[in-house]
Coordinates of C-alpha atoms and ligand atoms in Angstrom, one line a residue:
X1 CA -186.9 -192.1 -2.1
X2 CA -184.7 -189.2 -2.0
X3 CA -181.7 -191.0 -0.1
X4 CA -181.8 -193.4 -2.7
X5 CA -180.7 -191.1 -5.4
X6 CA -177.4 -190.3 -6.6
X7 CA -175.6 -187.0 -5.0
X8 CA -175.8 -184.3 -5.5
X9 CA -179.7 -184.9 -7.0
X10 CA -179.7 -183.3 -10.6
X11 CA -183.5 -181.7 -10.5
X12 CA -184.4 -180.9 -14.3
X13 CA -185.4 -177.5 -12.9
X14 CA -189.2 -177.0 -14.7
X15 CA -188.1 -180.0 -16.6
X16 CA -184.9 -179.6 -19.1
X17 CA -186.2 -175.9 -19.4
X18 CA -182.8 -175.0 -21.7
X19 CA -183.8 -176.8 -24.5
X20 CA -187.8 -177.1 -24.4
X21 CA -190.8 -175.0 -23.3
X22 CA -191.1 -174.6 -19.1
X23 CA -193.1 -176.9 -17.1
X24 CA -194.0 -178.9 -20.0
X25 CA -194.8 -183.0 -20.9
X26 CA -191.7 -182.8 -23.9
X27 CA -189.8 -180.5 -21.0
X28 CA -190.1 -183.3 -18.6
X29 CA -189.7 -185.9 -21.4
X30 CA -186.6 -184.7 -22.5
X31 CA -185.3 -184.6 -18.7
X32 CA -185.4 -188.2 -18.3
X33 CA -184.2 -188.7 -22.0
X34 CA -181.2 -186.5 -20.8
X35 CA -180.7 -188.8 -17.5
X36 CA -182.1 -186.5 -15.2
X37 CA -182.1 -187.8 -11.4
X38 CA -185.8 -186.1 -10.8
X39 CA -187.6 -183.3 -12.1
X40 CA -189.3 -179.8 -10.6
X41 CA -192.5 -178.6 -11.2
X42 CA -194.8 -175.7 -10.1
X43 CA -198.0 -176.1 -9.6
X44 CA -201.4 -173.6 -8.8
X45 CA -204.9 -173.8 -8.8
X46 CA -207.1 -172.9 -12.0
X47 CA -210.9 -171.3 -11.8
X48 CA -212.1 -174.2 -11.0
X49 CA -209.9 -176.2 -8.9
X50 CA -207.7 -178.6 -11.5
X51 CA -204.1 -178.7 -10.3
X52 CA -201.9 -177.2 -13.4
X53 CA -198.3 -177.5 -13.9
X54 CA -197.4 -173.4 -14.3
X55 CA -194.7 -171.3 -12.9
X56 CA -196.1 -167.7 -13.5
X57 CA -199.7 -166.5 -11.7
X58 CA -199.5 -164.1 -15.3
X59 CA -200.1 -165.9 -18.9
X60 CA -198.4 -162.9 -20.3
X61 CA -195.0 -164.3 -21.1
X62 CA -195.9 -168.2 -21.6
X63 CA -199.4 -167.7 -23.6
X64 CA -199.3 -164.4 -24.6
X65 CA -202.6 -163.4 -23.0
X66 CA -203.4 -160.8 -19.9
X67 CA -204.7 -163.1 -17.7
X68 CA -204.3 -165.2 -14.9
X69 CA -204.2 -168.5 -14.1
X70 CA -206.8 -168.2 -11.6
X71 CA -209.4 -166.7 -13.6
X72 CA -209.6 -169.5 -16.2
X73 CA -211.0 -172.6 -15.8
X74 CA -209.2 -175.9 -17.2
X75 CA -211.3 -175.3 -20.9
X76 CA -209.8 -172.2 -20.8
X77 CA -206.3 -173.3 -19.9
X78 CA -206.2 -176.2 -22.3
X79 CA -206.8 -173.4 -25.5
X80 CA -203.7 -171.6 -24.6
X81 CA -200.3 -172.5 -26.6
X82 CA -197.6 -172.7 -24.2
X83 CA -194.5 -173.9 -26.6
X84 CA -195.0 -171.5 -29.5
X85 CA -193.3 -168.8 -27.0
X86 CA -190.0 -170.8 -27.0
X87 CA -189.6 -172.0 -30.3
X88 CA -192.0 -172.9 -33.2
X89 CA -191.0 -176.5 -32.9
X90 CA -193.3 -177.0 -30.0
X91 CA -196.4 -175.0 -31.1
X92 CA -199.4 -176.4 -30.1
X93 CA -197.5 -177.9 -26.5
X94 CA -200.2 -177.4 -23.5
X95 CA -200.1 -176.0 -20.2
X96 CA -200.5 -179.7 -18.3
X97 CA -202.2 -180.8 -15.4
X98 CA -200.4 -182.6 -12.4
X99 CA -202.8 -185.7 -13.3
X100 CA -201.3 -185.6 -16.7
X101 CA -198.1 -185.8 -15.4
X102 CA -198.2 -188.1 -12.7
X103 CA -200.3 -190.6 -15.3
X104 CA -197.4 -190.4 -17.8
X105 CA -194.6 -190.1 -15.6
X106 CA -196.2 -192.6 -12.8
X107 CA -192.8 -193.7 -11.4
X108 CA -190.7 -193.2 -14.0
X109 CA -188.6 -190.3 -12.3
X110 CA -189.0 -188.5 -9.2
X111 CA -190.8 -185.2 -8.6
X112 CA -190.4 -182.3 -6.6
X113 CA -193.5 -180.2 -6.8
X114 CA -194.1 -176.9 -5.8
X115 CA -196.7 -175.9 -4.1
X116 CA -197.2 -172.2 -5.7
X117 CA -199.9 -170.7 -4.1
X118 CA -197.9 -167.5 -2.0
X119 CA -200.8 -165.1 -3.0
X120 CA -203.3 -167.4 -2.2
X121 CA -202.1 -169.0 0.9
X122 CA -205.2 -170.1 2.3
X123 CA -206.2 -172.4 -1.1
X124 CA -207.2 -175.8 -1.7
X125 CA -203.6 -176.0 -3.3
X126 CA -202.4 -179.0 -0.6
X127 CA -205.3 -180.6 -0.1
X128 CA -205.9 -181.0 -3.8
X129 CA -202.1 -181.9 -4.9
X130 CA -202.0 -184.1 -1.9
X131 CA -204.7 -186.1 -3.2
X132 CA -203.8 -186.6 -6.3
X133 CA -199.9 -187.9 -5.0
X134 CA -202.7 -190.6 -2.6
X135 CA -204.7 -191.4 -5.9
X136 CA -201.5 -192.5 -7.9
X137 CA -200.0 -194.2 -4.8
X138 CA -196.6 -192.1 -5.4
X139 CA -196.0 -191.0 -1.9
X140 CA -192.2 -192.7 -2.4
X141 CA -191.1 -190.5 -5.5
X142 CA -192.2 -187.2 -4.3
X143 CA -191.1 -183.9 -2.2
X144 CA -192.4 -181.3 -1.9
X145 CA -191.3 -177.5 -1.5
X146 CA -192.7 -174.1 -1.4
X147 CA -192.0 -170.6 -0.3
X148 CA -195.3 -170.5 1.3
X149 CA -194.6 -172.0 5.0
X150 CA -198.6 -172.2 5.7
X151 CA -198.8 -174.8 2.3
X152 CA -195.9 -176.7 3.3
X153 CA -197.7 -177.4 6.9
X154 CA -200.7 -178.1 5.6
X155 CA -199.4 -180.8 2.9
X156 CA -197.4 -182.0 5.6
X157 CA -200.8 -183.1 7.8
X158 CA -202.2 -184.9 4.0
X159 CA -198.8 -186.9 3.5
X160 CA -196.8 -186.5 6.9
X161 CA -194.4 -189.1 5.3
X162 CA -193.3 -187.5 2.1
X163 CA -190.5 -185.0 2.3
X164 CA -190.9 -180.9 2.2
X165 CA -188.5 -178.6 1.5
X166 CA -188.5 -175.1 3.1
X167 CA -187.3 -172.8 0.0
X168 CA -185.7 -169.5 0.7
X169 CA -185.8 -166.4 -0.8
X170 CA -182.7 -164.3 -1.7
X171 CA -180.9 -162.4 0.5
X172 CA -182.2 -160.8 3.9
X173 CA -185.7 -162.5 3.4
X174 CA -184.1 -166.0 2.9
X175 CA -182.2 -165.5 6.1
X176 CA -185.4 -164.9 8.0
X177 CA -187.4 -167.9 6.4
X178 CA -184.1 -170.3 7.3
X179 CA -184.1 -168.6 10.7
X180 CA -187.3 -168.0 11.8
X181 CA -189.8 -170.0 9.5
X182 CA -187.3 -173.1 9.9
X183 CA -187.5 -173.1 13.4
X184 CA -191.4 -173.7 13.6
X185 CA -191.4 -176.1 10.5
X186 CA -190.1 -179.9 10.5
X187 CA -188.9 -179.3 7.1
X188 CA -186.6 -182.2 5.8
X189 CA -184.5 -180.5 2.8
X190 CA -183.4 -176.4 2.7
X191 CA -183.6 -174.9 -0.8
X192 CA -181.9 -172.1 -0.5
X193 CA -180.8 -169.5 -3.4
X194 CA -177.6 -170.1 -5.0
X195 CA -176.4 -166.8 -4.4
X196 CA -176.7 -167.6 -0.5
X197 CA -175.0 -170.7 -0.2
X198 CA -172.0 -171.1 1.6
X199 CA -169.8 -174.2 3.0
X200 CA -171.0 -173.2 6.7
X201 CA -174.7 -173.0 5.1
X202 CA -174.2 -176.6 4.0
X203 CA -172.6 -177.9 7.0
X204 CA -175.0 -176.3 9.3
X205 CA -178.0 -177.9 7.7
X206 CA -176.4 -180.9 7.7
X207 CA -175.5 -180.5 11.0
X208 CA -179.0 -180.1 11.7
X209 CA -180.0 -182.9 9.9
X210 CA -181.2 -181.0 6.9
X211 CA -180.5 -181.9 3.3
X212 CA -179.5 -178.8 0.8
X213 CA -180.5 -178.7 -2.6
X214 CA -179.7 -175.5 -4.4
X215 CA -181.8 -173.4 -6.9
X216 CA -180.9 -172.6 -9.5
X217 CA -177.2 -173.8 -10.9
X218 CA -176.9 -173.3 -14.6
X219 CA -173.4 -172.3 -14.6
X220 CA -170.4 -174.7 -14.5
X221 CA -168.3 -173.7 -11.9
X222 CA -171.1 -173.3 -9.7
X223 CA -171.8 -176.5 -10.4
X224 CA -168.2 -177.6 -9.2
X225 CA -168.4 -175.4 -6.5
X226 CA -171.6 -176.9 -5.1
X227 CA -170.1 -180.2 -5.5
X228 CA -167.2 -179.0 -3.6
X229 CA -169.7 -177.8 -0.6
X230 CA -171.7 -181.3 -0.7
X231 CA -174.5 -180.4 -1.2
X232 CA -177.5 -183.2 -1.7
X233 CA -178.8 -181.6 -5.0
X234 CA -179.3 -178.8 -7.2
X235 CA -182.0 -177.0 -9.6
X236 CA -180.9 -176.9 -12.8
X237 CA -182.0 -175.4 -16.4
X238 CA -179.7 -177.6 -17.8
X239 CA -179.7 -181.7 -16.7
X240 CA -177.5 -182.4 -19.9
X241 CA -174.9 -179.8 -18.9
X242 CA -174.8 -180.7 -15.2
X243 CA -174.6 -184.0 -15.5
X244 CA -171.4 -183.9 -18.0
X245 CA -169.9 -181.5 -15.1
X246 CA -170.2 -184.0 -12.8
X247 CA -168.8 -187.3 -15.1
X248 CA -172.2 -188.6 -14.9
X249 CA -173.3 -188.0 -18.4
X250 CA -174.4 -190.3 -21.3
X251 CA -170.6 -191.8 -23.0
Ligands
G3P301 O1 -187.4 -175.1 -6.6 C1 -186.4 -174.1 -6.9 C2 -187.0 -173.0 -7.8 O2 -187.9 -173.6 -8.7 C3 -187.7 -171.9 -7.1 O3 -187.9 -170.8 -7.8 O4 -189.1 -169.2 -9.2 O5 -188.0 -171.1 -10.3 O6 -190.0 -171.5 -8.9 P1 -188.8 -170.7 -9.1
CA302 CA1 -190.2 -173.8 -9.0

């Protein structure tokens, strides 16, 4: 449960995407090697209806290939290198599924998955994650978040006792979806943009009985400076890093 982990929550943001290949297994491996409090993944639908662990709709910058997501089907998916792009080491690393990663990481760590399914909003994205969190009875080590308010409702009717968190955009549009989405969601956790985040942000939410966990921190001081606001976690590149800011790395 997410009250039951230390503060602020160190999320191995796409895994411990600094040192190995986003959103994949050695990513998330290397999270909990690092001592990672949970880990972040983003997940959308393929051609035909697996759950894969992906960040970009495009396989242009992880795969090297002008496609989409969307438009191959798992086969397809599972040719596709997506660890040559970082570093040779992990050539031959594969874009997983969510049933990968829960059957490896069954509750090992906890998970905050993304429901990434904004151009798509109407998609079996919920229904099919939700599923998956019932199948591997994992309901305690899981929240979810999404920019997509129409997902986060609908996983909320699947699972209506696991955690969502409403994540804002930068700027002007993440003041309207803290404003206005946030006041037509129960959401239980604001992930708002670093660049946004203030003291009276913080103490608002909390105020409102609302956890904040920041994306994304990767830089030291704004990693102090987060600590300093109290906030209840952070997104980070960089669990290794973060974790000897805070005196809570390995001795
Ligand atoms: O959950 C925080 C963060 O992952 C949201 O942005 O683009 O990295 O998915 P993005
Ligand atoms: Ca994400």
């Amino acid at each position: 449960m997410l009250s039951n982990l230390p503060r602020p929550i160190v999320f191995a943001h796409r895994g411990s995407s600094a040192h190995a290949p986003e959103n994949t297994l050695s990513a998330f491996n290397l999270a909990i090697e690092q001592g990672a409090d949970a880990i972040e993944l983003d997940t959308m639908l393929s051609a035909d209806g697996q759950v894969m662990v992906i960040h970009d709709e495009k396989l242009d910058r992880i795969a090297g290939i002008q496609k989409e997501v969307k438009n191959l089907d798992l086969a397809e998916l599972k040719k596709l290198d997506a660890g040559k792009y970082f570093n040779s080491t992990y050539e031959g690393e594969r874009i997983p599924t969510l049933s990968e990663v829960f059957e490896i990481f069954n509750k090992k760590i906890f998970i905050n998955i993304e429901l990434k399914n904004l151009s798509s909003p109407f998609d079996d994205l919920p229904h099919r994650v939700a599923d998956l969190v019932k199948q591997f009875k994992i309901e305690e080590y899981i929240i979810f978040s999404s920019f997509n308010p129409i997902a986060l409702i609908r996983i909320k009717r699947h699972l209506p006792h696991v955690p969502i968190g409403l994540l804002a955009d930068t700027g002007w549009l993440g003041y309207w979806a803290r404003s206005r989405i946030g006041s037509i969601i129960n959401y239980d956790a604001l992930h708002p943009w670093l660049g946004d985040v203030t003291s009276k942000l913080v103490n608002n939410a909390h105020q409102n009985g609302k956890r904040v966990h920041v994306y994304t921190v990767n830089n030291p001081e704004d990693i102090r400076r987060m600590k300093a606001f109290n906030v209840d976690g952070f997104f980070t590149d960089d669990p290794l890093m973060a974790l000897q800011i805070l005196n809570r790395g390995a001795s």
